[in-house]
Short mmCIF file of C-alpha atoms in Angstrom, two decimals:
data_model
loop_
_atom_site.label_atom_id
_atom_site.label_comp_id
_atom_site.label_asym_id
_atom_site.label_seq_id
_atom_site.Cartn_x
_atom_site.Cartn_y
_atom_site.Cartn_z
CA MET A 373 373.58 19.55 56.99
CA GLN A 374 375.35 21.47 54.31
CA GLN A 375 377.59 24.46 55.54
CA SER A 376 376.96 27.94 54.19
CA THR A 377 379.56 29.06 51.94
CA LEU A 378 378.11 32.61 51.61
CA LYS A 379 380.63 35.82 51.21
CA ILE A 380 379.58 39.36 52.01
CA GLY A 381 381.09 42.18 50.07
CA LEU A 382 381.37 45.51 51.83
CA PHE A 383 382.56 48.80 51.15
CA GLY A 384 381.97 52.44 51.89
CA ILE A 385 382.22 55.20 49.46
CA GLY A 386 383.67 58.91 49.38
CA LEU A 387 385.24 61.61 47.43
CA GLU A 388 389.18 61.39 47.78
CA ALA A 389 389.09 65.32 47.55
CA TYR A 390 387.21 65.94 50.84
CA TRP A 391 390.17 64.08 52.94
CA GLU A 392 392.72 67.13 52.55
CA GLN A 393 389.85 69.78 52.66
CA PHE A 394 388.15 68.27 55.94
CA ASN A 395 390.47 67.14 58.54
CA GLY A 396 389.54 63.85 60.48
CA LEU A 397 386.43 63.07 57.91
CA LYS A 398 387.87 60.05 56.64
CA LYS A 399 389.06 58.70 59.87
CA ARG A 400 385.36 59.16 61.17
CA LEU A 401 383.92 57.62 58.11
CA GLU A 402 386.16 54.60 58.47
CA GLY A 403 385.19 54.27 62.04
CA TYR A 404 381.45 54.03 60.87
CA LEU A 405 382.44 51.51 58.27
CA ALA A 406 384.09 49.39 60.96
CA VAL A 407 380.75 49.68 62.98
CA VAL A 408 378.88 48.18 59.77
CA GLU A 409 381.44 45.32 59.43
CA GLU A 410 381.10 44.49 63.39
CA LYS A 411 377.20 44.25 62.98
CA ILE A 412 377.11 42.35 59.94
CA SER A 413 379.88 40.01 61.10
CA ARG A 414 377.61 39.10 64.15
CA VAL A 415 375.08 37.85 61.66
CA HIS A 416 377.58 36.20 59.17
CA PRO A 417 381.25 35.98 59.72
CA ALA A 418 382.70 35.67 56.26
CA VAL A 419 382.79 39.63 55.49
CA ILE A 420 385.33 40.98 52.95
CA ASN A 421 385.61 44.78 53.68
CA LEU A 422 387.34 46.54 51.11
CA GLY A 423 387.18 50.00 53.11
CA LEU A 424 386.49 53.38 51.46
CA ILE A 425 386.60 53.63 47.83
CA ASP A 426 387.28 57.22 46.50
CA THR A 427 388.77 56.94 43.27
CA PRO A 428 388.17 55.24 40.08
CA ASP A 429 391.53 53.18 40.36
CA LYS A 430 390.38 52.04 43.58
CA ALA A 431 386.99 51.08 42.46
CA PHE A 432 388.31 49.03 39.53
CA ALA A 433 390.73 47.30 41.79
CA ALA A 434 388.06 46.63 44.45
CA GLY A 435 385.73 45.19 41.49
CA ARG A 436 388.47 42.63 40.58
CA THR A 437 388.71 41.66 44.20
CA PHE A 438 384.66 41.17 44.85
CA LYS A 439 385.00 38.89 41.63
CA LYS A 440 387.92 37.03 42.54
CA GLU A 441 386.63 36.40 46.13
CA ASP A 442 383.33 35.10 44.46
CA VAL A 443 381.20 37.21 46.71
CA ASP A 444 377.42 36.49 46.73
CA ILE A 445 376.19 39.82 48.06
CA ILE A 446 377.68 43.26 48.11
CA PHE A 447 376.44 45.80 50.89
CA LEU A 448 377.47 49.43 49.76
CA TYR A 449 377.60 51.75 52.58
CA VAL A 450 376.94 55.07 51.39
CA THR A 451 379.35 57.11 53.98
CA THR A 452 379.23 60.77 52.50
CA TYR A 453 378.81 61.93 49.19
CA ALA A 454 380.83 60.09 46.25
CA LEU A 455 380.95 60.09 42.49
CA SER A 456 378.86 57.36 40.81
CA SER A 457 381.83 56.91 38.41
CA THR A 458 383.94 55.69 41.42
CA VAL A 459 381.00 53.41 42.60
CA LEU A 460 379.84 51.50 39.46
CA PRO A 461 383.13 49.79 38.64
CA VAL A 462 383.03 48.00 42.35
CA VAL A 463 379.56 46.31 41.75
CA GLN A 464 379.62 45.92 37.94
CA ARG A 465 381.93 42.96 37.75
CA ALA A 466 380.63 41.20 40.41
CA LYS A 467 377.24 40.74 38.72
CA VAL A 468 375.41 40.05 42.28
CA PRO A 469 372.77 41.78 44.21
CA VAL A 470 373.50 45.30 45.88
CA ILE A 471 372.11 46.24 49.18
CA ILE A 472 372.71 50.34 49.77
CA LEU A 473 372.93 51.41 53.34
CA ASN A 474 371.89 55.00 53.44
CA LEU A 475 372.68 54.93 57.20
CA SER A 476 373.26 58.35 59.32
CA PRO A 477 375.21 58.37 62.13
CA GLY A 478 372.48 59.74 64.31
CA ALA A 479 368.85 60.44 64.32
CA ALA A 480 369.64 64.25 63.45
CA ILE A 481 372.44 66.75 63.53
CA ASP A 482 372.23 68.72 66.59
CA TYR A 483 371.33 71.90 64.73
CA GLU A 484 372.07 74.32 67.48
CA ALA A 485 375.79 73.05 68.10
CA PHE A 486 376.33 72.85 64.13
CA ASN A 487 374.94 76.59 63.80
CA SER A 488 377.07 77.67 66.55
CA MET A 489 380.48 76.76 64.81
CA ASN A 490 382.39 79.54 63.72
CA ASP A 491 384.52 77.57 60.93
CA ARG A 492 382.39 76.99 57.83
CA ARG A 493 385.07 74.42 56.73
CA GLN A 494 384.37 72.62 59.89
CA MET A 495 380.69 72.88 59.36
CA THR A 496 380.58 71.47 55.89
CA GLY A 497 383.12 68.46 57.24
CA GLU A 498 380.00 68.02 59.96
CA TRP A 499 377.49 68.05 57.43
CA LEU A 500 379.49 65.61 55.25
CA ALA A 501 379.72 62.91 58.04
CA TYR A 502 375.64 62.84 57.56
CA CYS A 503 374.92 63.64 54.05
CA SER A 504 374.74 59.57 53.36
CA ALA A 505 371.30 60.17 51.65
CA CYS A 506 372.63 62.66 49.24
CA PRO A 507 374.07 60.54 46.49
CA VAL A 508 371.71 57.42 46.62
CA PRO A 509 369.34 58.97 43.76
CA GLU A 510 372.54 59.41 41.68
CA LEU A 511 373.62 55.53 42.54
CA ALA A 512 370.00 54.29 41.99
CA ASN A 513 369.96 56.03 38.60
CA VAL A 514 373.10 54.98 37.29
CA PHE A 515 372.43 51.33 38.54
CA LYS A 516 368.78 51.43 36.81
CA ARG A 517 370.42 52.38 33.68
CA THR A 518 373.29 49.84 33.82
CA GLY A 519 371.30 46.81 35.05
CA ILE A 520 372.78 46.90 38.47
CA LYS A 521 370.21 45.10 40.79
CA PHE A 522 369.99 46.99 44.03
CA TYR A 523 368.01 47.50 47.17
CA GLN A 524 368.05 50.01 49.87
CA VAL A 525 368.23 49.68 53.54
CA THR A 526 367.57 53.52 54.86
CA GLY A 527 367.92 54.40 58.81
CA MET A 528 370.84 55.09 61.30
CA LEU A 529 373.84 53.42 62.21
CA TYR A 530 372.97 53.21 65.83
CA GLU A 531 369.99 52.23 67.92
CA ASP A 532 367.64 51.38 65.14
CA ALA A 533 366.31 47.83 65.34
CA GLU A 534 364.14 48.21 62.53
CA CYS A 535 366.93 49.19 59.99
CA TRP A 536 369.54 46.22 61.33
CA ASN A 537 366.70 43.57 61.19
CA GLU A 538 366.11 44.46 57.53
CA VAL A 539 369.93 44.06 57.23
CA THR A 540 369.81 40.66 58.96
CA GLU A 541 366.88 39.32 56.94
CA TYR A 542 368.87 40.23 53.72
CA ILE A 543 372.06 38.26 55.16
CA GLU A 544 369.63 35.47 56.21
CA ALA A 545 368.09 35.52 52.51
CA ALA A 546 371.18 35.50 50.87
CA ARG A 547 372.30 32.49 52.92
CA VAL A 548 369.44 30.65 51.90
CA ALA A 549 370.00 31.52 48.44
CA ASN A 550 373.57 30.23 48.79
CA THR A 551 372.29 27.01 50.43
CA MET A 552 369.85 26.55 47.37
CA ALA A 553 372.56 27.41 44.92
CA PHE A 554 374.78 24.51 46.09
CA ASN A 555 372.06 22.07 47.33
CA ARG A 556 371.64 18.53 45.65
CA LEU A 557 367.87 17.56 45.31
CA GLY A 558 367.70 13.83 44.81
CA CYS A 559 364.38 12.66 42.73
CA MET A 560 363.97 9.14 43.20
CA GLY A 561 361.25 6.97 41.39
CA HIS A 562 358.58 8.92 39.35
CA TYR A 563 355.65 11.14 39.33
CA TYR A 564 352.31 10.24 40.71
CA SER A 565 350.35 9.47 37.73
CA GLY A 566 347.96 11.84 36.48
CA MET A 567 348.82 14.76 39.02
CA LEU A 568 349.30 17.12 36.27
CA ASP A 569 349.86 20.20 38.73
CA ILE A 570 353.17 18.73 39.99
CA TYR A 571 354.98 18.11 36.79
CA THR A 572 357.61 20.51 36.46
CA ASP A 573 360.66 21.75 34.24
CA LEU A 574 363.79 20.53 35.84
CA THR A 575 365.75 23.25 33.92
CA GLN A 576 363.53 25.92 35.14
CA GLN A 577 364.59 24.70 38.77
CA TYR A 578 368.22 24.93 37.85
CA ALA A 579 367.36 28.66 36.11
CA ALA A 580 365.55 29.84 39.60
CA PHE A 581 367.66 28.15 42.49
CA GLY A 582 370.95 26.75 41.02
CA GLY A 583 372.10 23.57 43.02
CA HIS A 584 371.99 20.22 41.25
CA ILE A 585 369.31 17.54 40.77
CA GLU A 586 370.30 13.85 40.81
CA LEU A 587 367.92 11.34 39.35
CA LEU A 588 367.71 8.31 41.81
CA GLU A 589 366.46 4.62 41.05
CA VAL A 590 364.77 3.06 44.10
CA ASP A 591 366.64 0.02 43.02
CA GLU A 592 369.77 1.42 44.56
CA LEU A 593 367.91 2.05 47.76
CA ALA A 594 366.39 -1.58 47.86
CA ALA A 595 369.85 -2.94 47.27
CA LEU A 596 371.40 -0.92 50.22
CA ARG A 597 368.64 -2.24 52.54
CA ARG A 598 370.24 -5.83 51.91
CA ASN A 599 373.36 -4.72 53.64
CA ILE A 600 372.06 -3.28 56.98
CA SER A 601 373.04 -5.52 60.10
CA ASP A 602 370.58 -6.87 62.53
CA ASP A 603 372.48 -4.84 65.50
CA ALA A 604 371.95 -1.73 63.51
CA ILE A 605 368.53 -2.14 63.06
CA SER A 606 367.82 -2.86 66.53
CA GLN A 607 369.77 0.58 67.26
CA ARG A 608 367.30 2.26 64.93
CA VAL A 609 364.30 0.87 66.31
CA GLN A 610 365.54 2.13 69.79
CA VAL A 611 365.99 5.69 67.98
CA PHE A 612 362.41 5.49 66.86
CA SER A 613 361.29 4.78 70.27
CA ASP A 614 362.85 7.96 71.41
CA GLN A 615 361.70 10.43 68.57
CA PHE A 616 358.13 9.05 68.07
CA GLU A 617 355.33 7.85 70.42
CA ILE A 618 354.91 4.15 68.65
CA THR A 619 351.02 3.33 69.24
CA LYS A 620 349.08 0.26 70.08
CA GLY A 621 349.64 -2.16 66.89
CA CYS A 622 353.09 -0.94 65.64
CA SER A 623 354.59 -4.53 65.25
CA ARG A 624 358.12 -5.39 65.84
CA GLU A 625 358.50 -6.72 62.63
CA GLU A 626 357.31 -3.31 60.97
CA LEU A 627 359.41 -1.27 63.04
CA GLU A 628 362.47 -3.42 61.84
CA ARG A 629 361.49 -3.09 58.18
CA ALA A 630 361.16 0.71 58.55
CA ALA A 631 364.63 0.72 60.50
CA ARG A 632 366.12 -1.33 57.70
CA THR A 633 364.79 1.23 55.14
CA SER A 634 365.78 4.36 57.10
CA LEU A 635 369.17 3.14 57.68
CA ALA A 636 369.52 2.51 53.78
CA LEU A 637 368.38 5.86 53.24
CA ASP A 638 371.01 7.60 55.52
CA ARG A 639 373.67 5.89 53.24
CA LEU A 640 371.72 7.01 50.25
CA VAL A 641 371.95 10.49 51.23
CA GLU A 642 375.63 10.29 52.13
CA ILE A 643 376.67 8.66 48.87
CA HIS A 644 374.68 11.11 46.80
CA GLN A 645 375.47 14.30 49.37
CA LEU A 646 371.70 14.94 48.85
CA GLY A 647 370.20 18.01 50.86
CA SER A 648 366.78 17.32 50.01
CA LEU A 649 364.70 14.70 48.27
CA ALA A 650 361.59 13.87 46.55
CA TYR A 651 360.15 10.06 45.74
CA TYR A 652 357.34 8.10 45.00
CA TYR A 653 357.37 4.65 43.36
CA LYS A 654 354.73 1.81 43.39
CA GLY A 655 357.30 -0.86 43.26
CA THR A 656 354.32 -3.34 41.75
CA GLY A 657 355.79 -6.45 40.48
CA ASN A 658 359.00 -5.97 42.12
CA THR A 659 358.72 -7.48 45.82
CA ASP A 660 362.33 -5.61 47.02
CA ASN A 661 361.22 -1.99 45.62
CA GLU A 662 357.60 -2.51 47.14
CA ASP A 663 358.94 -3.68 50.18
CA THR A 664 361.35 -0.44 50.12
CA ILE A 665 358.99 2.16 49.33
CA SER A 666 356.13 0.98 51.57
CA SER A 667 358.53 1.10 54.85
CA ILE A 668 360.16 4.54 53.82
CA ILE A 669 358.10 7.02 56.10
CA LEU A 670 359.65 6.82 59.42
CA GLY A 671 363.00 7.20 57.81
CA ASN A 672 362.04 9.86 55.54
CA SER A 673 360.79 11.93 58.79
CA LEU A 674 364.07 11.61 60.52
CA LEU A 675 365.89 13.05 57.45
CA THR A 676 363.30 15.89 57.14
CA ALA A 677 363.91 16.75 61.01
CA ARG A 678 367.64 16.84 60.41
CA GLY A 679 367.50 19.21 57.55
CA ILE A 680 367.13 16.85 54.57
CA PRO A 681 363.51 17.71 53.91
CA VAL A 682 361.62 14.79 52.06
CA ALA A 683 358.57 15.51 49.71
CA GLY A 684 356.29 12.46 48.90
CA GLU A 685 354.41 12.19 45.52
CA TYR A 686 357.79 12.96 43.39
CA GLU A 687 356.80 16.78 44.29
CA ILE A 688 359.88 18.59 43.19
CA LYS A 689 358.64 21.96 43.49
CA ASN A 690 357.50 21.10 46.98
CA ALA A 691 360.91 19.89 47.89
CA GLN A 692 362.39 23.05 47.01
CA ALA A 693 359.73 24.92 49.06
CA MET A 694 360.42 22.52 52.10
CA LYS A 695 364.41 23.38 51.87
CA ILE A 696 363.89 27.16 51.82
CA LEU A 697 361.87 27.10 54.85
CA ASP A 698 364.06 24.69 56.59
CA SER A 699 367.14 26.65 55.54
CA PHE A 700 365.38 29.88 57.29
CA GLY A 701 365.19 27.88 60.40
CA ALA A 702 361.27 27.41 60.27
CA GLY A 703 361.17 23.71 59.52
CA GLY A 704 359.11 23.09 56.25
CA SER A 705 356.68 20.29 56.60
CA PHE A 706 354.64 18.57 53.55
CA THR A 707 350.92 19.76 53.35
CA GLU A 708 347.97 20.04 51.27
CA TYR A 709 344.13 21.01 52.00
CA TYR A 710 342.31 18.09 53.97
CA ALA A 711 338.93 19.90 54.87
CA MET A 712 337.28 23.19 55.66
CA ASP A 713 335.89 23.55 59.13
CA PHE A 714 333.31 26.58 58.77
CA ALA A 715 332.17 26.26 62.13
CA ALA A 716 335.66 27.17 63.62
CA ASP A 717 336.79 29.28 60.55
CA VAL A 718 340.01 27.27 60.10
CA VAL A 719 341.39 25.15 57.24
CA LEU A 720 342.66 21.44 58.24
CA MET A 721 345.37 20.85 56.30
CA GLY A 722 348.11 17.78 56.52
CA HIS A 723 349.30 14.96 54.10
CA ASP A 724 350.32 11.14 54.44
CA GLY A 725 353.66 10.28 54.58
CA PRO A 726 356.76 11.87 56.19
CA GLY A 727 356.46 14.85 58.25
CA HIS A 728 358.80 17.45 60.07
CA ILE A 729 359.02 15.94 63.21
CA ALA A 730 361.22 18.78 64.67
CA ILE A 731 358.22 21.29 64.49
CA ALA A 732 355.45 19.11 65.83
CA GLU A 733 353.27 20.07 68.50
CA GLY A 734 354.25 17.30 71.19
CA LYS A 735 355.68 13.87 70.04
CA THR A 736 354.76 12.43 66.55
CA LYS A 737 352.91 9.27 66.82
CA VAL A 738 353.44 6.33 64.82
CA ARG A 739 350.39 4.40 63.85
CA PRO A 740 350.00 1.18 61.60
CA LEU A 741 348.05 1.49 58.25
CA ALA A 742 346.56 -1.61 56.69
CA VAL A 743 346.30 0.55 53.64
CA TYR A 744 348.31 3.72 52.13
CA HIS A 745 345.37 5.57 50.64
CA GLY A 746 345.80 5.76 47.09
CA LYS A 747 348.85 4.10 47.10
CA VAL A 748 350.55 0.64 46.98
CA GLY A 749 351.40 -1.18 50.23
CA LYS A 750 350.63 -0.96 54.01
CA GLY A 751 352.75 -0.34 56.90
CA LEU A 752 353.57 2.36 59.39
CA SER A 753 352.96 6.16 59.15
CA VAL A 754 353.30 9.17 61.27
CA GLU A 755 350.44 11.24 62.68
CA MET A 756 351.55 15.04 63.91
CA SER A 757 350.44 18.64 63.92
CA VAL A 758 352.37 21.73 63.51
CA LYS A 759 353.21 23.51 66.57
CA ASN A 760 350.82 25.97 67.80
CA GLY A 761 351.44 29.66 66.97
CA PRO A 762 352.59 31.56 64.04
CA VAL A 763 353.14 29.63 60.79
CA THR A 764 354.15 30.63 57.08
CA PHE A 765 353.13 28.86 54.10
CA LEU A 766 355.08 28.44 50.72
CA SER A 767 354.43 27.34 47.34
CA VAL A 768 356.86 27.36 44.62
CA VAL A 769 354.50 27.84 41.61
CA GLU A 770 355.13 27.25 38.07
CA GLN A 771 353.25 29.76 36.00
CA ALA A 772 351.92 29.33 32.39
CA GLY A 773 355.19 29.80 30.40
CA GLY A 774 357.40 27.90 32.83
CA LYS A 775 358.65 31.19 35.19
CA LEU A 776 358.66 30.33 38.69
CA MET A 777 356.89 32.41 41.64
CA LEU A 778 357.14 32.00 45.22
CA LEU A 779 353.44 32.17 47.12
CA VAL A 780 353.46 33.03 50.53
CA ALA A 781 350.74 33.33 53.48
CA GLU A 782 351.19 33.85 57.07
CA GLY A 783 348.81 32.07 59.50
CA GLU A 784 348.33 30.74 63.14
CA SER A 785 348.39 26.94 63.86
CA VAL A 786 345.72 26.36 66.42
CA PRO A 787 344.55 23.92 68.73
CA GLY A 788 341.40 21.63 68.32
CA PRO A 789 340.32 18.15 67.10
CA ILE A 790 342.43 16.83 64.11
CA LEU A 791 341.61 13.59 62.14
CA GLU A 792 343.48 10.81 63.95
CA ILE A 793 344.11 8.92 60.25
CA GLY A 794 347.85 8.38 60.65
CA ASN A 795 348.73 11.44 58.75
CA THR A 796 350.33 14.99 59.39
CA ASN A 797 347.22 17.40 59.72
CA SER A 798 346.76 20.59 61.62
CA ARG A 799 344.08 23.52 62.05
CA TYR A 800 345.01 26.74 60.95
CA LYS A 801 343.46 30.33 61.10
CA PHE A 802 344.15 33.03 58.66
CA SER A 803 343.49 36.75 59.23
CA ILE A 804 341.36 37.10 56.25
CA GLY A 805 339.18 34.22 57.12
CA ALA A 806 339.23 30.44 55.87
CA ARG A 807 337.09 31.34 52.95
CA LYS A 808 338.93 34.15 51.41
CA PHE A 809 342.20 32.48 51.95
CA VAL A 810 341.31 29.35 50.08
CA ASN A 811 339.95 31.52 47.18
CA THR A 812 343.08 33.66 47.01
CA TRP A 813 345.70 31.05 47.51
CA ASN A 814 343.85 29.16 44.86
CA SER A 815 343.78 31.99 42.36
CA TYR A 816 347.25 32.09 41.79
CA GLY A 817 347.58 28.56 40.25
CA PRO A 818 349.64 26.98 42.71
CA ALA A 819 350.05 22.80 43.20
CA HIS A 820 347.89 21.22 45.69
CA HIS A 821 350.84 20.65 47.76
CA CYS A 822 352.51 23.43 49.74
CA ALA A 823 354.99 23.72 52.75
CA VAL A 824 354.40 24.89 56.18
CA GLY A 825 357.08 26.41 58.65
CA VAL A 826 356.81 27.75 62.09
CA GLY A 827 357.00 31.46 62.71
CA HIS A 828 356.02 34.40 60.64
CA ILE A 829 358.77 34.92 57.99
CA SER A 830 357.11 36.27 54.94
CA SER A 831 359.50 39.52 55.05
CA LYS A 832 362.43 37.28 54.63
CA LEU A 833 360.87 35.12 51.91
CA HIS A 834 360.23 38.48 49.93
CA LYS A 835 364.04 39.37 50.15
CA LEU A 836 365.05 35.94 49.08
CA GLY A 837 362.63 36.58 45.83
CA GLN A 838 364.60 39.90 45.36
CA LEU A 839 368.02 38.19 45.66
CA LEU A 840 366.75 35.41 43.40
CA ASN A 841 364.62 37.70 41.03
CA ILE A 842 361.89 35.43 41.70
CA ASP A 843 358.41 37.33 42.07
CA VAL A 844 356.64 36.57 45.47
CA MET A 845 353.15 37.20 46.25
CA GLN A 846 351.81 37.23 49.75
CA VAL A 847 348.19 36.18 50.35
CA CYS A 848 347.99 37.11 53.92
#
C-alpha cells in the first residue's frame, strides 16, 4: 500500500520588539511551540518546524523554506500577538491550507496571582503569554482578503481532548488528501452500458483529487493469466480457504480459475502501481477475456482488503469514495440499495462482485452462481455483511456542471436476516429513519452506488472537503 508523503509545516508567531521588553517571554513561547510540535509528531512524524517568526525578513525566508520543502498543510500556532505583515509572507508562497491554532497555555489566567504582581511590565509579559486570541481576527481578515484558505482550532495547549482531536482529524484528512494526490487509479474495460449516472469526467477527478488515472485493457490481464504456474494457483487456492468460508458447490475447477485471475490481478497492480481499480467488461466473443472477467471477484476482494479498493461496473467515482474511506482506515465496500424493510425500519444495501472482507461481520462466504445477474458469465462470488456497529456512507457526487461534491451519512450496521444470494449485503439503521434517509440521500442526485466504511468519520470527511475545496453535504 502507498506510503504517505505528507509534510506538515509548523511555525509560531510573535513580535520582535517584545523580547527585550519582557524577560523570558520568548523562551516561554518557544517552549509552548515545542509542545505543539511534539503533539503533532505523535500523529504524523514529518513536521517541519520553523520556530517563532517575528520579523518580515524571517517571514519571507520561512515562506521560501515551506515552498522548497513542498509542505502539504501548515499549522500556524498563534503564540502571542504578531503583526499580520510578519505572518502573511510565510503562508502566501506555499499555497496550501493553513490551520490557525489559537491555543491558550491554560484554561484561564490566575487573576488573583496576576493582579497581585507589583510590576506592570511583568504583568504585561504574563498577559502576552495568554493572548493568542488577540491577533486571530487580524490574520483572518488579511487571509480572506488575500485568498489564503484557513481554518481554526481554538482551545488549550494542555488537557483539551476536543481541541487536539480536531488537530488530529485535520492531520488525518491531510494524509488522505496526500494519498489521493498520488494515487494511481486503474480503469479497466468500459462502462456498464446504460448506467448514465456513473459516467464521469476524468479531468474533473484530476481537478478534485489529483492522482493519476491509468486506462487499462482487459487483454493485458488475460495475457498475464497465461503465465501463472500450477504451484502458484494451488497456493492461492489455499489462501482462499484461509480468507474465506468456501461453501458447498464451489468446485476445485472454479477455485483454480479464480486463483489464476487473482494472481494475474496482483501482477497487473504491481506493473501499474495501482492504488485502486474500477472495472467492467463483457468479453463477449473473446473466450480468454470472458473467462478472465467472470473469475475476477475473489481476487478483487483480496485486493480491496489490502488497501487497493476495487469498484465494479466501472464506477470510477465510487472507486474514489472507497479509496478515501480505506485511507481513513474505515474500509470502504461497494454498495447500493437492495430493498427496504419497513417493519424493521432498515435499508438493505449491498452489491454483487468484490467486497471489503476486512470489514466483514464474520468470515466472508464464497458461493457458486450459475449466472451473474445482468452480466455475462457465471462463477464464484462473495457474500458478506459489514461489521455490526457504526458505519459511514460516502458518495462522490458529480453535480450539474461537473463539479464534484462529497455526500455523507452516518448509520449503524445491525444484525438480522439478509438475502443469501452470493452478494455483499447488510441491514442499516439511520437516526432519521429509513424513509427520510432514502429521500434525503436521493435528493442530492448521487449515483446509485456508494461506499460504506466502519466507524463514524463524518467529521474527518468534512475536514477533507475543506482541504480539497470540495463541498460536503451530510444527510445524518
